[in-house]
Every structure is written in C-alpha cells, then in structure tokens.
Short mmCIF file of C-alpha atoms in Angstrom, two decimals:
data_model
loop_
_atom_site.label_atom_id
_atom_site.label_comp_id
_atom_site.label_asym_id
_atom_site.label_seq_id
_atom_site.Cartn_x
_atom_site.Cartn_y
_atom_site.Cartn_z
CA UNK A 1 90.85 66.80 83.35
CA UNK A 2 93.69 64.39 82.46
CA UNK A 3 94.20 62.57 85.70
CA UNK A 4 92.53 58.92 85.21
CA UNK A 5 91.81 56.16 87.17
CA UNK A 6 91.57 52.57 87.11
CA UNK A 7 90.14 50.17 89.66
CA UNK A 8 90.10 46.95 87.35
CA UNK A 9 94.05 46.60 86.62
CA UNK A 10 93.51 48.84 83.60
CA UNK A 11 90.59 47.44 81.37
CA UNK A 12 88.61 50.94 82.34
CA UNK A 13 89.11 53.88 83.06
CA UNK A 14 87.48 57.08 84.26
CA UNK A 15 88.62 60.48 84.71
CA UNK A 16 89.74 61.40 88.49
CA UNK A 17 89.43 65.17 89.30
CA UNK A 18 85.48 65.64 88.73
CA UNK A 19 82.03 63.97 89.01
CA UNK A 20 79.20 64.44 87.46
CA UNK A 21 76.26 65.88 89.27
CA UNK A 22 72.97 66.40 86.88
CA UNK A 23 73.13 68.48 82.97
CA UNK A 24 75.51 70.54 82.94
CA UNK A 25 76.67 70.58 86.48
CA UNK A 26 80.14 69.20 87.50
CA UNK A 27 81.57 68.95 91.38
CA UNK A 28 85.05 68.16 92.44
CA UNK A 29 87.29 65.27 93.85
CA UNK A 30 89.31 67.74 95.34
CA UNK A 31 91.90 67.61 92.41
CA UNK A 32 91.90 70.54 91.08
CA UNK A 33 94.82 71.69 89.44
CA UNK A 34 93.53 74.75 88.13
CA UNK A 35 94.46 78.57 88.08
CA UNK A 36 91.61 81.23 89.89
CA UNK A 37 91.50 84.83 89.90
CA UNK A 38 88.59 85.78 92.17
CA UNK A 39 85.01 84.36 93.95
CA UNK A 40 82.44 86.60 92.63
CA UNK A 41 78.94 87.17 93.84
CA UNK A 42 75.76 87.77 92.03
CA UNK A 43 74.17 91.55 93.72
CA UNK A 44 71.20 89.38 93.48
CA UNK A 45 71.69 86.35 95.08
CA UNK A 46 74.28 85.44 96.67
CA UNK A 47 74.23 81.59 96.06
CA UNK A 48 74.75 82.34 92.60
CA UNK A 49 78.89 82.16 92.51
CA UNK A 50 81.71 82.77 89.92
CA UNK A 51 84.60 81.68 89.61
CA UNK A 52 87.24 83.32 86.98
CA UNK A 53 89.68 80.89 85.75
CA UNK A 54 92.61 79.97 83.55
CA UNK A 55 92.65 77.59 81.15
CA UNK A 56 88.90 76.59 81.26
CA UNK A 57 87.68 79.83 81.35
CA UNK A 58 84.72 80.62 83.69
CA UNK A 59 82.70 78.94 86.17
CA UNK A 60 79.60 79.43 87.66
CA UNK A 61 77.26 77.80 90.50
CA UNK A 62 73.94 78.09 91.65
CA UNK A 63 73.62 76.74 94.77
CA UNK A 64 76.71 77.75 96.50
CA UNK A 65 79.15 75.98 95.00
CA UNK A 66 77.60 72.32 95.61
CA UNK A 67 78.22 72.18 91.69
CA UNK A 68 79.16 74.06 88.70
CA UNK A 69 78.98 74.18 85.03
CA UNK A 70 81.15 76.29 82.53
CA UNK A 71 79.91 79.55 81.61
CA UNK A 72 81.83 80.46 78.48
CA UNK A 73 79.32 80.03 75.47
CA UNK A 74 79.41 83.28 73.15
CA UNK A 75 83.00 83.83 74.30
CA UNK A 76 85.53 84.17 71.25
CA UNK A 77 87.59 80.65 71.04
CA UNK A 78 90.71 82.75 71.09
CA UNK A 79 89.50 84.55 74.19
CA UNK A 80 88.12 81.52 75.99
CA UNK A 81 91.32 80.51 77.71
CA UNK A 82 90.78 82.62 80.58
CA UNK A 83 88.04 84.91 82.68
CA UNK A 84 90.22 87.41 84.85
CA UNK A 85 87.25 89.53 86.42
CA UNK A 86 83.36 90.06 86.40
CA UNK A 87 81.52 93.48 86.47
CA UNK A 88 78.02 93.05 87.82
CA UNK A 89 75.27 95.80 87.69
CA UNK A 90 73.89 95.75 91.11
CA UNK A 91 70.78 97.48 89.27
CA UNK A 92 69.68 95.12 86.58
CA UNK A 93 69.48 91.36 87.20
CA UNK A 94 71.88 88.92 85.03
CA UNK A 95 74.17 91.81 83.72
CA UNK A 96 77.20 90.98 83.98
CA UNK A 97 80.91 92.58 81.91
CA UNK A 98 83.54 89.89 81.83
CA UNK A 99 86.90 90.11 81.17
CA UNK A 100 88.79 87.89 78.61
CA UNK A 101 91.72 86.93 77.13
CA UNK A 102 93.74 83.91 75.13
CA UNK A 103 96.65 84.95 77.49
CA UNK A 104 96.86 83.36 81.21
CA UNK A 105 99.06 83.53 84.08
CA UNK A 106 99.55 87.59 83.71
CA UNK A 107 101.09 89.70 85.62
CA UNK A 108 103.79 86.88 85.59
CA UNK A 109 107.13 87.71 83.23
CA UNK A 110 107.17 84.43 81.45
CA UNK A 111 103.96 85.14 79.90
CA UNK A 112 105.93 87.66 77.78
CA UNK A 113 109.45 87.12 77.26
CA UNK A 114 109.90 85.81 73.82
CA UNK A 115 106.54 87.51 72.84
CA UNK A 116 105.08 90.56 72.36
CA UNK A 117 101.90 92.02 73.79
CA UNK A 118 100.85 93.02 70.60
CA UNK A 119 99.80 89.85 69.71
CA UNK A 120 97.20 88.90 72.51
CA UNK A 121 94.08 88.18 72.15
CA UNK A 122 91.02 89.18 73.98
CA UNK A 123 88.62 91.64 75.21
CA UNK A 124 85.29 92.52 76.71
CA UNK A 125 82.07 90.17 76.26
CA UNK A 126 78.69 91.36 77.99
CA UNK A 127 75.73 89.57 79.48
CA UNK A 128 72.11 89.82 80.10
CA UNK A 129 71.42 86.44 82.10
CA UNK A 130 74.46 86.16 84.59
CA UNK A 131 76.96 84.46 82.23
CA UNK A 132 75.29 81.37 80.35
CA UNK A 133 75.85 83.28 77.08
CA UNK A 134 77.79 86.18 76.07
CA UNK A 135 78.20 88.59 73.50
CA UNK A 136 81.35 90.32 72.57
CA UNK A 137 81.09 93.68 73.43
CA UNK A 138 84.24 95.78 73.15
CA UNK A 139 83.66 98.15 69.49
CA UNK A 140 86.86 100.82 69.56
CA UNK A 141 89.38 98.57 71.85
CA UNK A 142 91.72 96.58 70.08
CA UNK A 143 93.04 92.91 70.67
CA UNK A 144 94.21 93.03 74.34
CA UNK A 145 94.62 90.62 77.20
CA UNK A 146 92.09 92.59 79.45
CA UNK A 147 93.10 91.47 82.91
CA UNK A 148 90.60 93.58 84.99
CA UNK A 149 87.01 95.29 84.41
CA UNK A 150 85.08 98.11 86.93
CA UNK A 151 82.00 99.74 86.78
CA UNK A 152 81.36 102.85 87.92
CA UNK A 153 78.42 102.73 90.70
CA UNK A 154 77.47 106.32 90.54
CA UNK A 155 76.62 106.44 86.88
CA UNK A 156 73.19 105.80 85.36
CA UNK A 157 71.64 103.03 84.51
CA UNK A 158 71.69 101.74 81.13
CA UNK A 159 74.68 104.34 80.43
CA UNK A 160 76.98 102.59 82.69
CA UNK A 161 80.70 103.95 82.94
CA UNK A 162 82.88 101.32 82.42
CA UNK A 163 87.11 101.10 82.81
CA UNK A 164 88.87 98.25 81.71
CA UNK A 165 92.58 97.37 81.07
CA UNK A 166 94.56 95.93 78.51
CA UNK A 167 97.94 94.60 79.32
CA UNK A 168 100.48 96.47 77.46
CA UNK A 169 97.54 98.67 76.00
CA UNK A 170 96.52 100.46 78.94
CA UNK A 171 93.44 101.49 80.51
CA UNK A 172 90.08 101.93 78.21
CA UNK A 173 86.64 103.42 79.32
CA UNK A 174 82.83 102.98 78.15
CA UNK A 175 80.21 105.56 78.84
CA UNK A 176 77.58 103.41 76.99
CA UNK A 177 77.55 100.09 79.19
CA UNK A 178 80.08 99.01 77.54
CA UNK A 179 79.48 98.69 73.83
CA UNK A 180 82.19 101.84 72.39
CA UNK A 181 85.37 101.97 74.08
CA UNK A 182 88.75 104.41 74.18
CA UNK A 183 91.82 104.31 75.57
CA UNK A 184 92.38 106.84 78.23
CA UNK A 185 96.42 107.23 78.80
CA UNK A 186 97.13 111.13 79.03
CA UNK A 187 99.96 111.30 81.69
CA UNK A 188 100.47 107.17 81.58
CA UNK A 189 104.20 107.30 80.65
CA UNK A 190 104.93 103.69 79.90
CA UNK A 191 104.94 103.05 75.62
CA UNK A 192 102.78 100.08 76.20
CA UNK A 193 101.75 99.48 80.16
CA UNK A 194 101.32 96.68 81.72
CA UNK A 195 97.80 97.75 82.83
CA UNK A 196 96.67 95.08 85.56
CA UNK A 197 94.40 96.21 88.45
CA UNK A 198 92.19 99.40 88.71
CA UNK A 199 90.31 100.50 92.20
CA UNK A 200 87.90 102.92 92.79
CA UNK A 201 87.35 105.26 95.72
CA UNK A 202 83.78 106.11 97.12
CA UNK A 203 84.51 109.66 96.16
CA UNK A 204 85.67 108.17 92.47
CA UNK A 205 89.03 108.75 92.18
CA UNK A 206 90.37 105.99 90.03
CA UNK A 207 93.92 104.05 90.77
CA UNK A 208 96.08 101.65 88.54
CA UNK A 209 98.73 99.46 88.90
CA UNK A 210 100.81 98.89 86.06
CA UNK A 211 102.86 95.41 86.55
CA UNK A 212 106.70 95.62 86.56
CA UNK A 213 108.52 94.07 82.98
CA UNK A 214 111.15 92.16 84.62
CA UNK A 215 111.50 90.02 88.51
CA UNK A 216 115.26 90.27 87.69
CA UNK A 217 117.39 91.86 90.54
CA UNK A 218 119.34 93.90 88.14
CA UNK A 219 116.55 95.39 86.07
CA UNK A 220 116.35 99.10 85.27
CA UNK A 221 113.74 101.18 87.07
CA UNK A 222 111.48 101.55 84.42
CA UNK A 223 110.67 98.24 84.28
CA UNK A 224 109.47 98.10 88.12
CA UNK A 225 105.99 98.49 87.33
CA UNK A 226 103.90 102.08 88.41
CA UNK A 227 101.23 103.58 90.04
CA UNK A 228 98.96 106.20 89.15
CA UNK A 229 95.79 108.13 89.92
CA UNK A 230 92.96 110.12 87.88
CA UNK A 231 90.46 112.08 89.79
CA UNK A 232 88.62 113.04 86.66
CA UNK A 233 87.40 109.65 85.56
CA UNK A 234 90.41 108.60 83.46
CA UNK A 235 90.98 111.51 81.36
CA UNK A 236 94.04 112.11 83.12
CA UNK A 237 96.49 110.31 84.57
CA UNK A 238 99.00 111.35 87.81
CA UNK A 239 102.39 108.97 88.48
CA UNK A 240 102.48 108.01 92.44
CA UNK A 241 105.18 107.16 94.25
CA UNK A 242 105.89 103.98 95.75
CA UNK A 243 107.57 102.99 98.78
CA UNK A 244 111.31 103.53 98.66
CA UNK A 245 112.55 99.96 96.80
CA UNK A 246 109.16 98.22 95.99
CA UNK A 247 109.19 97.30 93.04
CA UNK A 248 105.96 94.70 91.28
CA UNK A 249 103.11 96.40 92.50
CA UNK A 250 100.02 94.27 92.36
CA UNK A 251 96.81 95.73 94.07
CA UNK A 252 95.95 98.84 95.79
CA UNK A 253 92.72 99.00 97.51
CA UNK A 254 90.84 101.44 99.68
CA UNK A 255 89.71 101.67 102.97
CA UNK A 256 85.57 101.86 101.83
CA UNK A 257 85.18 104.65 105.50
CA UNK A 258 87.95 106.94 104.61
CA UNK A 259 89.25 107.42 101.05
CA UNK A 260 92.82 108.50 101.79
CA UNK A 261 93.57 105.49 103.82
CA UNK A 262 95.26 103.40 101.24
CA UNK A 263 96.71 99.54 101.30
CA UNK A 264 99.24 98.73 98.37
CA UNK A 265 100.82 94.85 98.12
CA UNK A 266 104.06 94.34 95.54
CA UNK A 267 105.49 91.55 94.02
CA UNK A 268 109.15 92.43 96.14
CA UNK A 269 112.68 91.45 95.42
CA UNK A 270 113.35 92.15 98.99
CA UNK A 271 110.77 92.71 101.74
CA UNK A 272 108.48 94.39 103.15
CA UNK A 273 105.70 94.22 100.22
CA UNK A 274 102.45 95.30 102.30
CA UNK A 275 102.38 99.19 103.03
CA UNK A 276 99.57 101.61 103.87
CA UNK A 277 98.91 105.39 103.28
CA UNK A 278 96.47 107.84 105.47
CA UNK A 279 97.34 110.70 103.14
CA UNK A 280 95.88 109.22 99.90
CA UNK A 281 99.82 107.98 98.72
CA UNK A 282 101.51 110.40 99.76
CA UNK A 283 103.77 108.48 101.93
CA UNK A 284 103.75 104.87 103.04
CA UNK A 285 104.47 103.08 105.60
CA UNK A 286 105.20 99.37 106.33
CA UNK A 287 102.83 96.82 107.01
CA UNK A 288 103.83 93.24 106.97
CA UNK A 289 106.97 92.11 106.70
CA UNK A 290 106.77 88.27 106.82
CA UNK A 291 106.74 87.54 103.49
CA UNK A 292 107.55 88.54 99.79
CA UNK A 293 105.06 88.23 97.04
CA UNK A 294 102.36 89.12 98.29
CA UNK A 295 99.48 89.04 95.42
CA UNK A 296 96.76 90.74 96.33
CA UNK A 297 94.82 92.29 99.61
CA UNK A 298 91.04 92.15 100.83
CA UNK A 299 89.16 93.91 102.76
CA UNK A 300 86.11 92.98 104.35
CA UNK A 301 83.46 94.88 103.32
CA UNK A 302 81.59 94.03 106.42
CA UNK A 303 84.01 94.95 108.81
CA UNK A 304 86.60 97.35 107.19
CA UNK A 305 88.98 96.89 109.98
CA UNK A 306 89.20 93.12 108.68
CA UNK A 307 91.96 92.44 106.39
CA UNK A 308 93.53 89.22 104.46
CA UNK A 309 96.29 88.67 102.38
CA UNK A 310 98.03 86.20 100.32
CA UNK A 311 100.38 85.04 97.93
CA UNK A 312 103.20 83.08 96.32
CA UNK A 313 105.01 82.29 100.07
CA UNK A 314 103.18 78.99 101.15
CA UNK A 315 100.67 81.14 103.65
CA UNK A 316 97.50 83.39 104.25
CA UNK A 317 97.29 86.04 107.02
CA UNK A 318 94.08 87.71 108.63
CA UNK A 319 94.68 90.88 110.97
CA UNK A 320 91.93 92.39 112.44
CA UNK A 321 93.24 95.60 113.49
CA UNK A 322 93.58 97.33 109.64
CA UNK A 323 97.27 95.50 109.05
CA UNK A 324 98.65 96.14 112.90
CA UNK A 325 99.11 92.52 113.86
CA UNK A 326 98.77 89.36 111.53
CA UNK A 327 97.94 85.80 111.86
CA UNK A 328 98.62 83.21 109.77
CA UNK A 329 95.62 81.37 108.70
CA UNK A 330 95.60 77.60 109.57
CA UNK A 331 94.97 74.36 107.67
CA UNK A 332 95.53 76.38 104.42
CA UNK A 333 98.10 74.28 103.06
CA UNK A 334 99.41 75.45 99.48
CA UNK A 335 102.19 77.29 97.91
CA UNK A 336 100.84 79.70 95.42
CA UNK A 337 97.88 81.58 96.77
CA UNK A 338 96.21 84.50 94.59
CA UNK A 339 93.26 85.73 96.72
CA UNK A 340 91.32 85.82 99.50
CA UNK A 341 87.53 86.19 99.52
CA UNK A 342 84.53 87.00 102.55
CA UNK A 343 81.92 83.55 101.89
CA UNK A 344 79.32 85.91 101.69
CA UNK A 345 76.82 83.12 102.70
CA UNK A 346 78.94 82.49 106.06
CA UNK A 347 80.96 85.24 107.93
CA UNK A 348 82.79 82.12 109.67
CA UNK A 349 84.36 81.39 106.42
CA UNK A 350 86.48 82.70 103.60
CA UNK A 351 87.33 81.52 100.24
CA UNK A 352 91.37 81.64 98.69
CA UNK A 353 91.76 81.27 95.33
CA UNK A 354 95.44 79.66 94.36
CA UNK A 355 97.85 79.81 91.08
CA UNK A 356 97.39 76.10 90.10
CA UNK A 357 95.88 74.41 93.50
CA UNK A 358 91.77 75.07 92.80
CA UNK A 359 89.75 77.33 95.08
CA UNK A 360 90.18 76.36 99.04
CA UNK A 361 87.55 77.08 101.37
CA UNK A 362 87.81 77.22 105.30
CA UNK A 363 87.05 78.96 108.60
CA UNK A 364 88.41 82.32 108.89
CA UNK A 365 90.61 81.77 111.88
CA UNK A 366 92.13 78.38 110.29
CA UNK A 367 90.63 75.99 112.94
CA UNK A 368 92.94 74.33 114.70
CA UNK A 369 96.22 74.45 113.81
CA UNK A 370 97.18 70.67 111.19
CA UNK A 371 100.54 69.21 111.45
CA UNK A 372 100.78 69.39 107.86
CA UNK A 373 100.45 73.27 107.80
CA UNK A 374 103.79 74.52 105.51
CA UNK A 375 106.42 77.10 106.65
CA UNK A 376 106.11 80.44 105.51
CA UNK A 377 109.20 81.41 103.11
CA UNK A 378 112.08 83.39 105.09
CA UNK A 379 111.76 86.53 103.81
CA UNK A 380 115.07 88.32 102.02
CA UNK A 381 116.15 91.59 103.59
#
C-alpha cells in the first residue's frame, strides 16, 4: 500500500497497487506485494473466498474474488499481523476457527534467530458469520504463533474437536468447539517444537510436522525438524522416520482413497524433497527430484490422482499420475511460491499463493508456454 503514483509531474498523487470498488471492497492493480498462506472456501458457497495473509491479516471475497475487503475486526492488534489457516464447520453456516499470530513468515529461520518463541503473540479467534468479526477464543493455550488449525469432521456438532499448533509450543486440542484448550505433547520429544502443519486421515489418525531450527549445512540433527503420528486423537504422540537425509519437512498429506498412501515435501539442503509412502511411513520413496524447497503439496480432492506442488525454486509442477511424471506449469512466472489451490468454481483453473508476489491465478496446464517463463533452480545433489 506504499507504491504511489503521479500523472501530473507530482502535484497528486494516488496510491498504485489497489482500487476501490464499492464500501468496503478493494480489487487489485496487479501489484501485490503481499505474503499468502492458502485459498479457502466457504462449505457453503463457494464464491465466498479467503485468503490468509501476512502483514494485513485476512481477506475475504464474495463474489469470487472480483473484490475483497479485510476481515480482521475482533482480532487482537498484536495478533492481527497475520491469518495462517481457516477451520470451517461444513455443518453450521458462517463458523469459521482462524488462526493468528503477531509473527509472519514462519517456518522460515530468520523469524527466530535473535528471538525467542516465547515471546510471540497469538492464538485462536472464532466466528459465527464467516469472518467479518471475531472473537478470541483460545481459554487454556498460552501466547503462541498458531500457524495451523483442523477440525475434526467426525465429531459432533456444537462439540467440535479441534487441534491447533503453536510454534515452539506444540500441538493443542479443543473438545468444546474451541473455547478450552490443552496441549497434547506425550511422546513429542522436542523442549519447545516447532509445531507447523497437522493432517488428518479419513480413518483419523493425526500427523505433524515439526519445522527444522536451522537451514545451515552443518547443523546438528536435532535441529532438522520431525515427524510424528497419534492414532488416538493427540493423546499420544509416535516419532516417524524420514527419508534418509531430508531434513525441513513442511507438509505431509494423504491420499483421501487409501490412508497409508502418504506424500511428504521438505525444505532440502540437497535434493530430492518430494517422497511418498504406501505403508503409512514406513518407508519412502522418491518422487521429484527437480527442485529443492519444495513448500507444500495438493491434492485434488476431485481427482486424487491429481497432484501440484510448489515452492521457493522459480516453478509449479502438476502430475497427473499420483507424482509419476511432472510438468511444469506455464506462464506462472515468480520465484517464491507457497501453494497451490483447485478454483473450486472452475476445474480449468488453479490458484498459487506466493511468499511476497500476491495470489496468481491461471489454467491448470499453464496455457501456452510465455517467453518470459523463469528457469527452474538446478537442483544440488
């Protein structure tokens, strides 16, 4: 919101990176320099779109992202910096879980060298009419950068189970829809993990990935990050094991037809960084070597054999196999991607959310292919 332009040598000015549609509704220039986590859906209505951000907190839009307006009001000022993820009751209309905190840019190391996690802010906030106000909602959990929230579907309504996690606090869970929490560690090792991403099976068995300490080549093993697995809600925790050398883990997600068939990205010092399981993590095998920071994997809930990726190597991928061949998406032309999303309005198109670059949208299969399109990174082996 600090880019300005003038068009009469100076004498006014206005800014350059939004316009103003009608009340509180905003649209963009197309210069958007911001940091997104996510393109969220309302159960409901599927015009009805979020979008989690840094800096300015959350976004929402109405009529399919023709125009937004900031959805933050009731959020603490301290926590207000940044929305990493929405919870939505597919049961009840307009509730909604966010999760906030004063801290952006996490899992990233800057974020805490110099500082401890002790000292972020943040927490849960609730909502009963799909994010125009909230209400903190997080009695029992302490200060904490939460960087991800999940219900559970197969509890009942009105006593939702809720698990949310608190970087360097660990993982917390509600039984009330959210208004008592506790933190559930048994078996979590780490003194203060790095709690970043939780997934649920159909089945419910519950994963996390804790984010590695340190991107440093020489950094001790215990700083590599973890992940681990409860199949009794949270009350206990089991360590995994990675792939031999991956280090940074940053999503693991499940194939929605068959629970053991696992796909796990990592933040790598060397690749590969995209590896699946068919024996629930047992073992692991190789998946993509092209590239190495990979942030996070989709899967397309319409077609499970559908799957994207993306991250901090100038490039998107698509395979449509479950991970056997790749193709690099087209026309998507930006360094630092985060995630990529289904349009659930259009099957033709997808959504990729970007660390800095705004929220691109484009045909699945990239078009055809621009002469500006970037080079993919080498990768390191």
């Amino acid at each position: 919101f600090r880019t300005y332009r003038s068009l009469d040598g100076g004498k006014q000015w206005k800014e350059g990176n939004s316009r103003h549609v009608a009340g509180d509704a905003w649209t963009t220039r197309g210069l958007d320099v911001t940091t997104s986590y996510g393109v969220q859906f309302d159960p409901f209505d599927s015009k009805h779109i979020y979008v989690p951000t840094t800096d300015i907190g959350l976004f929402q839009s109405r009529d399919g992202g023709s125009s937004w307006q900031s959805s933050t009001v009731g959020v603490p000022e301290r926590w207000r910096n940044t929305t990493y993820w929405l919870a939505f009751d597919p049961k009840v209309k307009g509730l909604v879980w966010g999760a906030f905190s004063g801290v952006h840019d996490l899992p990233r190391p800057k974020m805490w060298r110099g500082r401890s996690t002790e000292r972020y802010h943040g927490g849960v906030g609730v909502s009963t009419d799909g994010g125009l106000h909230w209400t903190v909602s997080n009695q029992g959990m302490p200060q904490t950068a939460v960087t991800h929230i999940l219900m559970d579907p197969d509890s009942p309504v009105g006593n939702r189970v809720l698990y949310a996690t608190g970087f360097g606090k660990g993982v917390f869970k509600s039984s009330d829809n959210g208004k008592t929490w506790a933190l559930k560690n048994d078996g979590i090792t780490e003194a203060h993990p790095f709690a970043w991403r939780l997934t649920q099976a159909k089945e419910g068995t519950l994963y996390l990935v804790i984010a590695r300490e340190s991107e440093r080549r020489d950094a001790p093993a215990s700083q590599d990050g973890a992940l681990y697995r409860s199949t009794d809600k949270a009350e206990h925790w089991t360590r995994m094991n990675m792939p031999a050398g991956v280090s940074g883990p940053t999503t693991v997600s499940v194939d929605p037809r068959d629970s053991k068939r696992l796909y796990l990205t990592a933040w790598g010092r060397v690749g590969p960084i995209v590896y699946v399981s068919t024996n629930g993590g047992r073992s692991w095998k190789a998946l993509f070597t092209d590239s190495q920071h990979v942030y996070d994997l989709t899967i397309d809930a319409s077609n499970p054999d559908v799957l994207y990726i993306t991250g901090f190597d100038e490039a998107a991928y698509r395979s449509t196999d479950r991970g056997a061949h790749w193709t690099q998406i087209n026309g998507y032309n930006f360094k630092w991607g985060h995630r990529v999303t289904p349009d659930a309005n259009d099957p033709s198109m997808i959504y990729i959310n970007t660390y800095g670059g705004g929220v691109w949208h484009g045909p699945v299969d990239g078009g055809k292919p621009q002469q500006d399109d970037l080079t993919p990174i080498p990768v390191a082996h």
